[in-house]
Tab-separated table of C-alpha atoms in Angstrom:
chain	number	residue	atom	x	y	z
A	29	UNK	CA	-26.777	14.302	3.716
A	30	UNK	CA	-24.282	11.991	5.391
A	31	UNK	CA	-25.202	8.392	6.181
A	32	UNK	CA	-22.843	6.883	8.761
A	33	UNK	CA	-22.231	3.177	9.111
A	34	UNK	CA	-21.625	1.765	12.583
A	35	UNK	CA	-17.912	0.867	12.753
A	36	UNK	CA	-16.568	-1.705	15.169
A	37	UNK	CA	-14.025	-0.516	17.720
A	38	UNK	CA	-14.307	3.281	17.821
A	39	UNK	CA	-11.719	4.034	20.491
A	40	UNK	CA	-9.682	6.549	18.449
A	41	UNK	CA	-12.940	8.372	17.678
A	42	UNK	CA	-13.477	8.908	21.381
A	43	UNK	CA	-10.574	11.345	21.419
A	44	UNK	CA	-11.694	14.969	20.853
A	45	UNK	CA	-8.865	15.657	18.397
A	46	UNK	CA	-9.882	12.756	16.163
A	47	UNK	CA	-13.582	13.567	16.444
A	48	UNK	CA	-12.837	17.151	15.452
A	49	UNK	CA	-10.881	15.967	12.411
A	50	UNK	CA	-13.782	13.677	11.392
A	51	UNK	CA	-16.227	16.577	11.739
A	52	UNK	CA	-14.003	18.710	9.505
A	53	UNK	CA	-13.718	15.939	6.913
A	54	UNK	CA	-17.463	15.250	6.848
A	55	UNK	CA	-18.312	18.928	6.455
A	56	UNK	CA	-15.768	19.363	3.663
A	57	UNK	CA	-16.887	16.233	1.765
A	58	UNK	CA	-20.542	17.239	1.867
A	59	UNK	CA	-19.646	20.759	0.744
A	60	UNK	CA	-17.549	19.403	-2.119
A	61	UNK	CA	-20.241	16.957	-3.178
A	62	UNK	CA	-22.911	19.636	-3.395
A	63	UNK	CA	-20.702	22.308	-4.967
A	64	UNK	CA	-19.438	19.900	-7.622
A	65	UNK	CA	-22.863	18.303	-8.160
A	66	UNK	CA	-21.633	14.791	-7.438
A	67	UNK	CA	-24.348	12.190	-6.858
A	68	UNK	CA	-22.729	10.143	-4.088
A	69	UNK	CA	-19.554	9.574	-2.087
A	70	UNK	CA	-18.728	6.660	0.225
A	71	UNK	CA	-15.616	6.638	2.376
A	72	UNK	CA	-13.983	4.679	5.156
A	73	UNK	CA	-10.923	4.914	7.397
A	74	UNK	CA	-9.206	1.796	8.715
A	75	UNK	CA	-6.900	1.898	11.719
A	76	UNK	CA	-5.035	-1.376	12.149
A	77	UNK	CA	-7.743	-4.080	12.172
A	78	UNK	CA	-10.788	-1.856	12.615
A	79	UNK	CA	-12.945	0.196	10.293
A	80	UNK	CA	-13.126	3.107	12.703
A	81	UNK	CA	-15.198	5.420	10.508
A	82	UNK	CA	-17.333	4.873	7.433
A	83	UNK	CA	-19.874	7.188	5.890
A	84	UNK	CA	-21.959	7.781	2.796
A	85	UNK	CA	-22.824	11.196	1.391
A	86	UNK	CA	-25.569	11.892	-1.111
A	87	UNK	CA	-27.112	9.252	-3.307
A	88	UNK	CA	-26.287	5.809	-4.605
A	89	UNK	CA	-29.279	6.261	-6.918
A	90	UNK	CA	-30.493	9.809	-7.460
A	91	UNK	CA	-33.812	8.922	-9.070
A	92	UNK	CA	-34.828	6.471	-6.343
A	93	UNK	CA	-33.284	8.666	-3.603
A	94	UNK	CA	-31.284	5.678	-2.400
A	95	UNK	CA	-28.653	6.978	0.073
A	96	UNK	CA	-24.986	6.193	-0.410
A	97	UNK	CA	-23.594	4.202	2.515
A	98	UNK	CA	-20.525	2.205	3.470
A	99	UNK	CA	-22.354	-0.889	2.162
A	100	UNK	CA	-23.215	0.581	-1.238
A	101	UNK	CA	-21.501	-1.322	-4.041
A	102	UNK	CA	-19.246	0.607	-6.423
A	103	UNK	CA	-17.270	-0.623	-9.390
A	104	UNK	CA	-13.615	-0.134	-8.433
A	105	UNK	CA	-11.818	-0.376	-11.762
A	106	UNK	CA	-8.074	-0.799	-11.461
A	107	UNK	CA	-8.042	-1.473	-7.722
A	108	UNK	CA	-8.809	-4.937	-9.136
A	109	UNK	CA	-5.122	-5.099	-10.100
A	110	UNK	CA	-4.205	-5.408	-6.395
A	111	UNK	CA	-6.231	-8.622	-6.237
A	112	UNK	CA	-4.536	-9.895	-9.391
A	113	UNK	CA	-1.139	-9.179	-7.835
A	114	UNK	CA	-2.244	-10.893	-4.607
A	115	UNK	CA	-3.286	-13.980	-6.568
A	116	UNK	CA	0.116	-14.161	-8.272
A	117	UNK	CA	1.959	-13.824	-4.955
A	118	UNK	CA	-0.161	-16.584	-3.416
A	119	UNK	CA	0.906	-18.851	-6.269
A	120	UNK	CA	4.523	-17.698	-5.968
A	121	UNK	CA	4.596	-18.465	-2.252
A	122	UNK	CA	3.242	-21.939	-2.992
A	123	UNK	CA	6.172	-22.546	-5.352
A	124	UNK	CA	4.014	-22.680	-8.469
A	125	UNK	CA	5.724	-19.794	-10.245
A	126	UNK	CA	8.598	-17.340	-9.887
A	127	UNK	CA	8.318	-13.608	-10.409
A	128	UNK	CA	11.212	-13.693	-12.872
A	129	UNK	CA	9.664	-16.447	-14.970
A	130	UNK	CA	9.293	-15.398	-18.609
A	131	UNK	CA	5.672	-14.668	-19.440
A	132	UNK	CA	5.832	-17.335	-22.146
A	133	UNK	CA	6.733	-19.994	-19.578
A	134	UNK	CA	3.091	-19.844	-18.460
A	135	UNK	CA	1.438	-18.381	-21.566
A	136	UNK	CA	3.223	-20.111	-24.461
A	137	UNK	CA	0.660	-18.634	-26.854
A	138	UNK	CA	1.838	-15.058	-26.150
A	139	UNK	CA	3.259	-13.465	-29.297
A	140	UNK	CA	3.824	-9.822	-30.122
A	141	UNK	CA	6.076	-7.998	-32.532
A	142	UNK	CA	9.084	-6.413	-30.812
A	143	UNK	CA	12.477	-4.880	-31.544
A	144	UNK	CA	15.464	-7.187	-31.363
A	145	UNK	CA	16.599	-5.616	-28.073
A	146	UNK	CA	13.137	-5.475	-26.453
A	147	UNK	CA	14.047	-8.098	-23.841
A	148	UNK	CA	12.041	-10.892	-22.271
A	149	UNK	CA	8.843	-9.981	-20.414
A	150	UNK	CA	8.570	-11.538	-16.958
A	151	UNK	CA	5.770	-11.706	-14.385
A	152	UNK	CA	7.636	-9.101	-12.332
A	153	UNK	CA	7.487	-6.723	-15.302
A	154	UNK	CA	3.705	-7.126	-15.455
A	155	UNK	CA	3.366	-6.312	-11.744
A	156	UNK	CA	5.612	-3.235	-11.922
A	157	UNK	CA	4.324	-1.933	-15.277
A	158	UNK	CA	7.812	-2.154	-16.780
A	159	UNK	CA	7.022	-4.679	-19.527
A	160	UNK	CA	6.942	-2.098	-22.323
A	161	UNK	CA	3.620	-3.551	-23.509
A	162	UNK	CA	0.952	-1.394	-25.166
A	163	UNK	CA	-1.400	0.201	-22.686
A	164	UNK	CA	-4.421	-1.601	-24.125
A	165	UNK	CA	-5.449	-4.515	-26.284
A	166	UNK	CA	-6.004	-3.767	-29.961
A	167	UNK	CA	-9.578	-2.506	-29.553
A	168	UNK	CA	-11.140	0.973	-29.006
A	169	UNK	CA	-13.111	-0.168	-25.956
A	170	UNK	CA	-12.664	3.090	-24.060
A	171	UNK	CA	-14.287	4.841	-27.033
A	172	UNK	CA	-17.147	2.518	-27.904
A	173	UNK	CA	-17.543	0.678	-24.533
A	174	UNK	CA	-17.460	-2.676	-26.362
A	175	UNK	CA	-14.968	-4.802	-24.494
A	176	UNK	CA	-13.459	-7.910	-26.130
A	177	UNK	CA	-13.307	-11.434	-24.794
A	178	UNK	CA	-9.947	-12.857	-23.791
A	179	UNK	CA	-9.964	-14.987	-26.941
A	180	UNK	CA	-10.399	-11.855	-29.047
A	181	UNK	CA	-7.549	-10.139	-27.184
A	182	UNK	CA	-5.308	-13.169	-27.728
A	183	UNK	CA	-6.128	-13.286	-31.437
A	184	UNK	CA	-4.997	-9.677	-31.945
A	185	UNK	CA	-1.728	-9.912	-29.973
A	186	UNK	CA	0.487	-10.945	-32.920
A	187	UNK	CA	-0.627	-7.819	-34.803
A	188	UNK	CA	0.381	-5.517	-31.948
A	189	UNK	CA	3.882	-4.205	-31.314
A	190	UNK	CA	5.687	-3.596	-28.045
A	191	UNK	CA	6.389	0.159	-27.906
A	192	UNK	CA	9.293	-0.053	-25.434
A	193	UNK	CA	11.931	-2.564	-24.323
A	194	UNK	CA	11.465	-3.983	-20.834
A	195	UNK	CA	12.616	-1.812	-17.923
A	196	UNK	CA	13.011	1.311	-20.051
A	197	UNK	CA	10.547	3.166	-17.846
A	198	UNK	CA	7.254	2.378	-16.194
A	199	UNK	CA	4.360	2.344	-18.617
A	200	UNK	CA	0.916	1.534	-17.290
A	201	UNK	CA	-0.698	-1.369	-19.101
A	202	UNK	CA	-4.193	-2.783	-18.773
A	203	UNK	CA	-3.097	-5.366	-21.300
A	204	UNK	CA	-0.263	-6.391	-18.973
A	205	UNK	CA	-2.686	-6.816	-16.065
A	206	UNK	CA	-4.978	-8.845	-18.307
A	207	UNK	CA	-2.088	-11.165	-19.140
A	208	UNK	CA	-1.244	-11.393	-15.428
A	209	UNK	CA	-4.778	-12.669	-14.854
A	210	UNK	CA	-4.253	-15.239	-17.564
A	211	UNK	CA	-1.116	-16.421	-15.750
A	212	UNK	CA	-3.256	-16.955	-12.640
A	213	UNK	CA	-5.705	-19.021	-14.681
A	214	UNK	CA	-2.955	-21.108	-16.286
A	215	UNK	CA	-0.949	-21.795	-13.124
A	216	UNK	CA	-3.918	-22.335	-10.785
A	217	UNK	CA	-5.703	-24.491	-13.401
A	218	UNK	CA	-8.974	-22.736	-12.660
A	219	UNK	CA	-10.601	-19.546	-13.948
A	220	UNK	CA	-9.246	-16.284	-12.560
A	221	UNK	CA	-12.679	-15.329	-11.189
A	222	UNK	CA	-12.969	-18.591	-9.245
A	223	UNK	CA	-9.435	-18.392	-7.859
A	224	UNK	CA	-9.933	-14.849	-6.558
A	225	UNK	CA	-13.256	-15.779	-4.967
A	226	UNK	CA	-11.922	-18.949	-3.346
A	227	UNK	CA	-8.407	-17.907	-2.289
A	228	UNK	CA	-8.829	-14.188	-1.524
A	229	UNK	CA	-12.425	-13.078	-0.999
A	230	UNK	CA	-13.677	-16.085	0.992
A	231	UNK	CA	-10.822	-16.196	3.545
A	232	UNK	CA	-11.031	-12.421	4.051
A	233	UNK	CA	-14.802	-12.537	4.547
A	234	UNK	CA	-15.433	-10.219	1.583
A	235	UNK	CA	-18.914	-11.605	1.014
A	236	UNK	CA	-20.294	-8.562	-0.831
A	237	UNK	CA	-17.471	-8.267	-3.381
A	238	UNK	CA	-18.034	-9.331	-6.986
A	239	UNK	CA	-15.298	-10.324	-9.434
A	240	UNK	CA	-17.531	-10.912	-12.431
A	241	UNK	CA	-19.606	-8.040	-13.782
A	242	UNK	CA	-22.700	-7.318	-11.653
A	243	UNK	CA	-26.133	-7.123	-13.197
A	244	UNK	CA	-26.954	-3.485	-14.051
A	245	UNK	CA	-29.990	-3.567	-11.756
A	246	UNK	CA	-28.184	-5.055	-8.738
A	247	UNK	CA	-30.084	-3.656	-5.719
A	248	UNK	CA	-26.953	-2.525	-3.838
A	249	UNK	CA	-25.032	-1.176	-6.839
A	250	UNK	CA	-24.687	2.588	-7.132
A	251	UNK	CA	-25.746	4.163	-10.416
A	252	UNK	CA	-22.741	5.657	-12.162
A	253	UNK	CA	-23.092	9.008	-13.914
A	254	UNK	CA	-21.350	10.403	-16.972
A	255	UNK	CA	-19.707	13.828	-17.129
A	256	UNK	CA	-22.035	16.814	-16.769
A	257	UNK	CA	-20.453	18.198	-19.935
A	258	UNK	CA	-22.000	15.211	-21.736
A	259	UNK	CA	-25.388	15.596	-20.107
A	260	UNK	CA	-24.824	13.968	-16.699
A	261	UNK	CA	-26.970	10.982	-17.639
A	262	UNK	CA	-26.266	7.525	-16.234
A	263	UNK	CA	-22.996	6.291	-17.704
A	264	UNK	CA	-22.874	3.322	-20.095
A	265	UNK	CA	-22.693	0.080	-18.153
A	266	UNK	CA	-19.484	-1.732	-19.124
A	267	UNK	CA	-18.727	-5.424	-18.837
A	268	UNK	CA	-14.928	-5.536	-19.115
A	269	UNK	CA	-15.099	-9.186	-20.197
A	270	UNK	CA	-11.546	-10.156	-21.208
A	271	UNK	CA	-10.069	-7.358	-19.095
A	272	UNK	CA	-11.619	-8.650	-15.857
A	273	UNK	CA	-8.232	-9.025	-14.113
A	274	UNK	CA	-7.376	-5.413	-14.974
A	275	UNK	CA	-10.452	-3.655	-13.629
A	276	UNK	CA	-13.788	-5.460	-13.343
A	277	UNK	CA	-14.364	-5.876	-9.598
A	278	UNK	CA	-17.186	-4.390	-7.547
A	279	UNK	CA	-17.143	-3.869	-3.791
A	280	UNK	CA	-18.189	-1.677	-0.885
A	281	UNK	CA	-16.200	0.421	1.555
A	282	UNK	CA	-17.004	-2.033	4.341
A	283	UNK	CA	-15.836	-5.021	2.273
A	284	UNK	CA	-12.678	-3.440	0.837
A	285	UNK	CA	-11.734	-2.487	4.398
A	286	UNK	CA	-11.083	-6.205	5.020
A	287	UNK	CA	-8.517	-6.240	2.217
A	288	UNK	CA	-6.949	-3.069	3.647
A	289	UNK	CA	-6.680	-4.707	7.079
A	290	UNK	CA	-4.735	-7.576	5.511
A	291	UNK	CA	-2.094	-5.087	4.375
A	292	UNK	CA	-1.653	-3.951	7.995
A	293	UNK	CA	-1.083	-7.430	9.438
A	294	UNK	CA	1.963	-9.655	9.741
A	295	UNK	CA	2.798	-13.219	10.636
A	296	UNK	CA	2.804	-16.470	8.660
A	297	UNK	CA	0.199	-17.266	6.023
A	298	UNK	CA	-2.879	-19.202	7.067
A	299	UNK	CA	-6.632	-18.663	7.265
A	300	UNK	CA	-7.507	-14.998	6.806
A	301	UNK	CA	-3.773	-14.266	6.578
A	302	UNK	CA	-3.764	-15.213	2.912
A	303	UNK	CA	-0.230	-13.857	2.451
A	304	UNK	CA	2.585	-13.849	4.986
A	305	UNK	CA	3.590	-10.502	6.441
A	306	UNK	CA	6.964	-10.800	4.714
A	307	UNK	CA	5.258	-11.155	1.338
A	308	UNK	CA	3.004	-8.164	1.982
A	309	UNK	CA	6.052	-6.084	2.875
A	310	UNK	CA	7.695	-7.268	-0.353
A	311	UNK	CA	4.663	-6.134	-2.338
A	312	UNK	CA	4.689	-2.725	-0.647
A	313	UNK	CA	8.422	-2.190	-1.172
A	314	UNK	CA	9.624	-0.157	-4.155
A	315	UNK	CA	10.630	-2.367	-7.080
A	316	UNK	CA	10.715	0.452	-9.639
A	317	UNK	CA	11.586	4.002	-8.594
A	318	UNK	CA	10.785	7.106	-10.600
A	319	UNK	CA	13.635	9.565	-11.247
A	320	UNK	CA	12.288	12.137	-8.769
A	321	UNK	CA	12.253	9.500	-6.001
A	322	UNK	CA	8.717	10.517	-4.986
A	323	UNK	CA	6.862	7.586	-6.533
A	324	UNK	CA	7.321	4.146	-7.962
A	325	UNK	CA	5.832	0.679	-8.125
A	326	UNK	CA	5.805	-2.207	-5.722
A	327	UNK	CA	4.355	-5.550	-6.797
A	328	UNK	CA	0.978	-4.368	-8.045
A	329	UNK	CA	0.923	-1.427	-5.630
A	330	UNK	CA	1.608	2.181	-6.592
A	331	UNK	CA	4.069	3.588	-4.037
A	332	UNK	CA	3.993	7.313	-3.214
A	333	UNK	CA	5.847	9.669	-0.888
A	334	UNK	CA	3.397	12.240	0.471
A	335	UNK	CA	4.324	14.702	3.233
A	336	UNK	CA	7.262	12.542	4.264
A	337	UNK	CA	5.239	9.317	4.529
A	338	UNK	CA	5.098	6.274	2.267
A	339	UNK	CA	1.691	5.309	0.866
A	340	UNK	CA	0.853	2.152	-1.060
A	341	UNK	CA	-2.361	1.628	-2.956
A	342	UNK	CA	-4.159	2.049	-6.251
A	343	UNK	CA	-6.856	4.120	-7.903
A	344	UNK	CA	-9.542	2.971	-10.293
A	345	UNK	CA	-11.888	4.217	-13.002
A	346	UNK	CA	-14.650	2.639	-15.051
A	347	UNK	CA	-17.467	4.557	-16.667
A	348	UNK	CA	-19.478	6.294	-13.957
A	349	UNK	CA	-17.163	5.405	-11.063
A	350	UNK	CA	-13.952	6.660	-9.454
A	351	UNK	CA	-12.198	4.879	-6.575
A	352	UNK	CA	-9.038	5.028	-4.519
A	353	UNK	CA	-7.419	2.968	-1.774
A	354	UNK	CA	-4.360	4.364	-0.004
A	355	UNK	CA	-2.525	2.632	2.843
A	356	UNK	CA	0.131	3.989	5.187
A	357	UNK	CA	1.704	0.844	6.683
A	358	UNK	CA	3.873	2.813	9.128
A	359	UNK	CA	0.788	4.390	10.715
A	360	UNK	CA	-1.388	1.257	10.284
A	361	UNK	CA	-3.863	3.443	8.436
A	362	UNK	CA	-5.891	3.070	5.247
A	363	UNK	CA	-8.404	5.310	3.495
A	364	UNK	CA	-11.018	4.160	0.974
A	365	UNK	CA	-12.994	6.559	-1.233
A	366	UNK	CA	-15.633	5.839	-3.902
A	367	UNK	CA	-17.648	8.268	-6.067
A	368	UNK	CA	-20.307	7.366	-8.651
A	369	UNK	CA	-19.474	10.050	-11.209
A	370	UNK	CA	-17.062	10.537	-14.086
A	371	UNK	CA	-16.606	14.144	-12.913
A	372	UNK	CA	-14.989	13.193	-9.604
A	373	UNK	CA	-11.380	13.944	-8.722
A	374	UNK	CA	-11.041	11.300	-6.041
A	375	UNK	CA	-7.531	12.063	-4.762
A	376	UNK	CA	-8.360	15.133	-2.590
A	377	UNK	CA	-10.873	13.087	-0.588
A	378	UNK	CA	-8.250	10.481	0.249
A	379	UNK	CA	-5.484	13.005	0.774
A	380	UNK	CA	-7.435	15.165	3.214
A	381	UNK	CA	-8.615	12.120	5.137
A	382	UNK	CA	-5.012	10.986	5.492
A	383	UNK	CA	-3.780	14.406	6.548
A	384	UNK	CA	-6.592	15.501	8.846
A	385	UNK	CA	-7.904	12.277	10.373
A	386	UNK	CA	-4.833	10.107	9.860
A	387	UNK	CA	-2.626	12.772	11.383
A	388	UNK	CA	-4.916	13.060	14.409
A	389	UNK	CA	-5.041	9.282	14.885
A	390	UNK	CA	-1.248	9.053	14.678
A	391	UNK	CA	-0.888	11.713	17.345
A	392	UNK	CA	-3.403	10.301	19.813
A	393	UNK	CA	-2.306	6.679	19.425
A	394	UNK	CA	1.404	7.420	19.682
A	395	UNK	CA	2.880	5.343	22.539
A	396	UNK	CA	3.728	7.167	25.714
A	397	UNK	CA	7.431	8.017	26.020
A	398	UNK	CA	9.372	5.175	27.655
A	399	UNK	CA	10.806	5.485	31.124
A	400	UNK	CA	14.560	5.044	31.402
A	401	UNK	CA	15.895	2.303	33.657
A	402	UNK	CA	18.006	4.000	36.374
A	403	UNK	CA	20.634	1.247	36.035
A	404	UNK	CA	21.411	2.449	32.500
A	405	UNK	CA	23.419	5.298	33.969
A	406	UNK	CA	26.328	2.868	34.350
A	407	UNK	CA	26.577	2.704	30.516
A	408	UNK	CA	26.358	6.459	29.940
A	409	UNK	CA	29.669	7.931	28.872
A	410	UNK	CA	32.306	8.302	26.157
A	411	UNK	CA	33.673	5.449	24.059
A	412	UNK	CA	36.532	5.371	21.564
A	413	UNK	CA	38.002	3.090	18.922
A	414	UNK	CA	40.590	3.647	16.222
A	415	UNK	CA	37.960	4.844	13.751
A	416	UNK	CA	35.656	7.188	15.660
A	417	UNK	CA	34.302	8.322	19.015
A	418	UNK	CA	30.861	7.479	20.395
A	419	UNK	CA	28.839	8.806	23.268
A	420	UNK	CA	26.024	6.986	25.023
A	421	UNK	CA	23.324	9.130	26.576
A	422	UNK	CA	19.804	8.730	27.914
A	423	UNK	CA	17.417	10.635	25.649
A	424	UNK	CA	13.626	10.462	25.608
A	425	UNK	CA	13.644	7.617	28.107
A	426	UNK	CA	15.901	5.457	25.919
A	427	UNK	CA	19.581	4.560	25.804
A	428	UNK	CA	20.982	6.200	22.684
A	429	UNK	CA	24.330	6.155	20.880
A	430	UNK	CA	25.424	9.334	19.082
A	431	UNK	CA	28.495	10.488	17.190
A	432	UNK	CA	29.359	13.736	18.999
A	433	UNK	CA	31.958	14.785	16.412
A	434	UNK	CA	29.432	14.727	13.543
A	435	UNK	CA	27.747	17.963	12.397
A	436	UNK	CA	24.325	16.584	13.364
A	437	UNK	CA	24.561	13.939	16.097
A	438	UNK	CA	20.808	13.202	15.820
A	439	UNK	CA	20.916	12.373	12.122
A	440	UNK	CA	21.790	8.688	12.564
A	441	UNK	CA	21.347	7.723	16.191
A	442	UNK	CA	21.221	4.137	17.420
A	443	UNK	CA	18.799	3.132	20.154
A	444	UNK	CA	19.806	0.290	22.491
A	445	UNK	CA	16.969	-2.027	23.467
A	446	UNK	CA	17.631	-4.221	26.530
A	447	UNK	CA	17.856	-7.967	25.887
A	448	UNK	CA	19.697	-9.273	28.957
A	449	UNK	CA	22.049	-7.945	31.620
A	450	UNK	CA	24.646	-5.734	29.900
A	451	UNK	CA	23.265	-6.770	26.488
A	452	UNK	CA	21.210	-4.615	24.117
A	453	UNK	CA	19.910	-4.875	20.547
A	454	UNK	CA	20.644	-1.992	18.174
A	455	UNK	CA	17.738	-0.234	16.448
A	456	UNK	CA	18.677	2.377	13.885
A	457	UNK	CA	17.566	3.707	10.507
A	458	UNK	CA	21.226	3.890	9.504
A	459	UNK	CA	21.956	0.874	7.328
A	460	UNK	CA	25.682	1.552	7.702
A	461	UNK	CA	25.307	0.892	11.407
A	462	UNK	CA	24.565	-2.525	12.863
A	463	UNK	CA	20.745	-2.664	13.075
A	464	UNK	CA	19.535	-5.869	14.688
A	465	UNK	CA	22.949	-6.766	16.132
A	466	UNK	CA	23.986	-6.800	19.775
A	467	UNK	CA	25.886	-4.382	21.964
A	468	UNK	CA	27.467	-5.996	24.996
A	469	UNK	CA	29.036	-3.988	27.819
A	470	UNK	CA	32.021	-5.540	29.593
A	471	UNK	CA	32.427	-4.729	33.275
A	472	UNK	CA	35.247	-5.179	35.753
A	473	UNK	CA	34.872	-7.038	39.086
A	474	UNK	CA	33.706	-3.793	40.704
A	475	UNK	CA	30.881	-3.477	38.147
A	476	UNK	CA	32.410	-0.553	36.236
A	477	UNK	CA	31.934	-0.580	32.471
A	478	UNK	CA	35.288	-0.897	30.703
A	479	UNK	CA	34.295	-1.295	27.056
A	480	UNK	CA	31.359	-1.897	24.739
A	481	UNK	CA	31.371	-4.520	22.026
A	482	UNK	CA	29.316	-3.417	19.024
A	483	UNK	CA	28.722	-6.586	17.041
A	484	UNK	CA	32.217	-8.045	16.687
A	485	UNK	CA	34.210	-4.878	17.433
A	486	UNK	CA	34.923	-3.023	20.654
A	487	UNK	CA	35.135	0.575	21.821
A	488	UNK	CA	36.993	1.451	25.039
A	489	UNK	CA	35.375	3.652	27.621
A	490	UNK	CA	37.237	6.903	28.289
A	491	UNK	CA	36.770	9.673	30.833
A	492	UNK	CA	37.469	12.709	28.645
A	493	UNK	CA	37.874	13.320	24.908
A	494	UNK	CA	41.492	14.295	25.564
A	495	UNK	CA	42.294	10.790	26.765
A	496	UNK	CA	44.905	8.954	24.660
């Protein structure tokens, strides 16, 4: 049973290719849910600033036969860390901290045994999981489900030891995220929960999202289930207490979509734009790269390369719940998936939504090919300088510069975007080129192009490659 939620602007869904991809995804999810005996699944797809599709499958509460929907609340575990990172970047942008501040500059009480060469832990290390800290505080809370207070975590820190020096490798740490939340509290001079509510949730309109632990009987909260191997009973209800900043939040697909939309916007900070576009791009950029170059960490965000595209996001787990948020900034696309079962492998739901529906949306929303300006023909031709030869052609409705002597002239093309008469801006993925700089064509009194100035240097126009 699928329970759709009415999205806002559904224009991409009006296209048959996208609708077909949605039909495929819905059929597959329902088949997976039944075959794997999962209680409920809720998912949503964001395109730019619109939740274009959202749907629930199965049950938020099996006993009461309460359907799962896009408004059902799920505990999202470590997706909370994205909100902690956002809080730190808000404070950074206000000049109240620096990412390379030592942790002890804001938490002078932090003490932990470490090797002499372990290095100084900074806020940046916490955000990129390169601090070398233990994964957890000194308690077996994932065994006995008894989570400590922050005071109890602090009291045990001096007895713990840092396993690795900073920046040895990435090493996921819930303890590190907990300390990051304590930095927010110290710098903002208000509790972490209040800061996140006031500075993130309220401006984004995330009215259904909870930072503190919800009551177990909350009417909109899905019931989480333990592994079938352990009897498939409702899972123990955990209050993460001192680890709130690492994984305690609760939200719905419809509410988390508002946070996803933020990641797809730009412009200066203000109002619902709680972080400037430049800061968001900084958070999404790789700050720690794994040796295989297929994954790494931004500032709080896990960064992945999947099928040639860059995804940023985070997954989450608490007892009875699995969650994932993945964002493709280049395609202005995000996928949200929640399941209320410890048995769920959440990644395939997100991955197939990105491939099937995201791929269809990218194809049908791709801009129409540009139309070349007939006057550009005056610039078409061969150009030479002492270092190399260039050729300017019209390709795909655009004015393009290629290196005809290279083995693959399409490997690093430059596109010329018109700015003024005889003046163009260079767009290229080749950082060795002059992206963002100007190309100016010089003409003689008869209007014939004589040379092109690329940035500060010129190339003379020639008639044939044999010209000297």
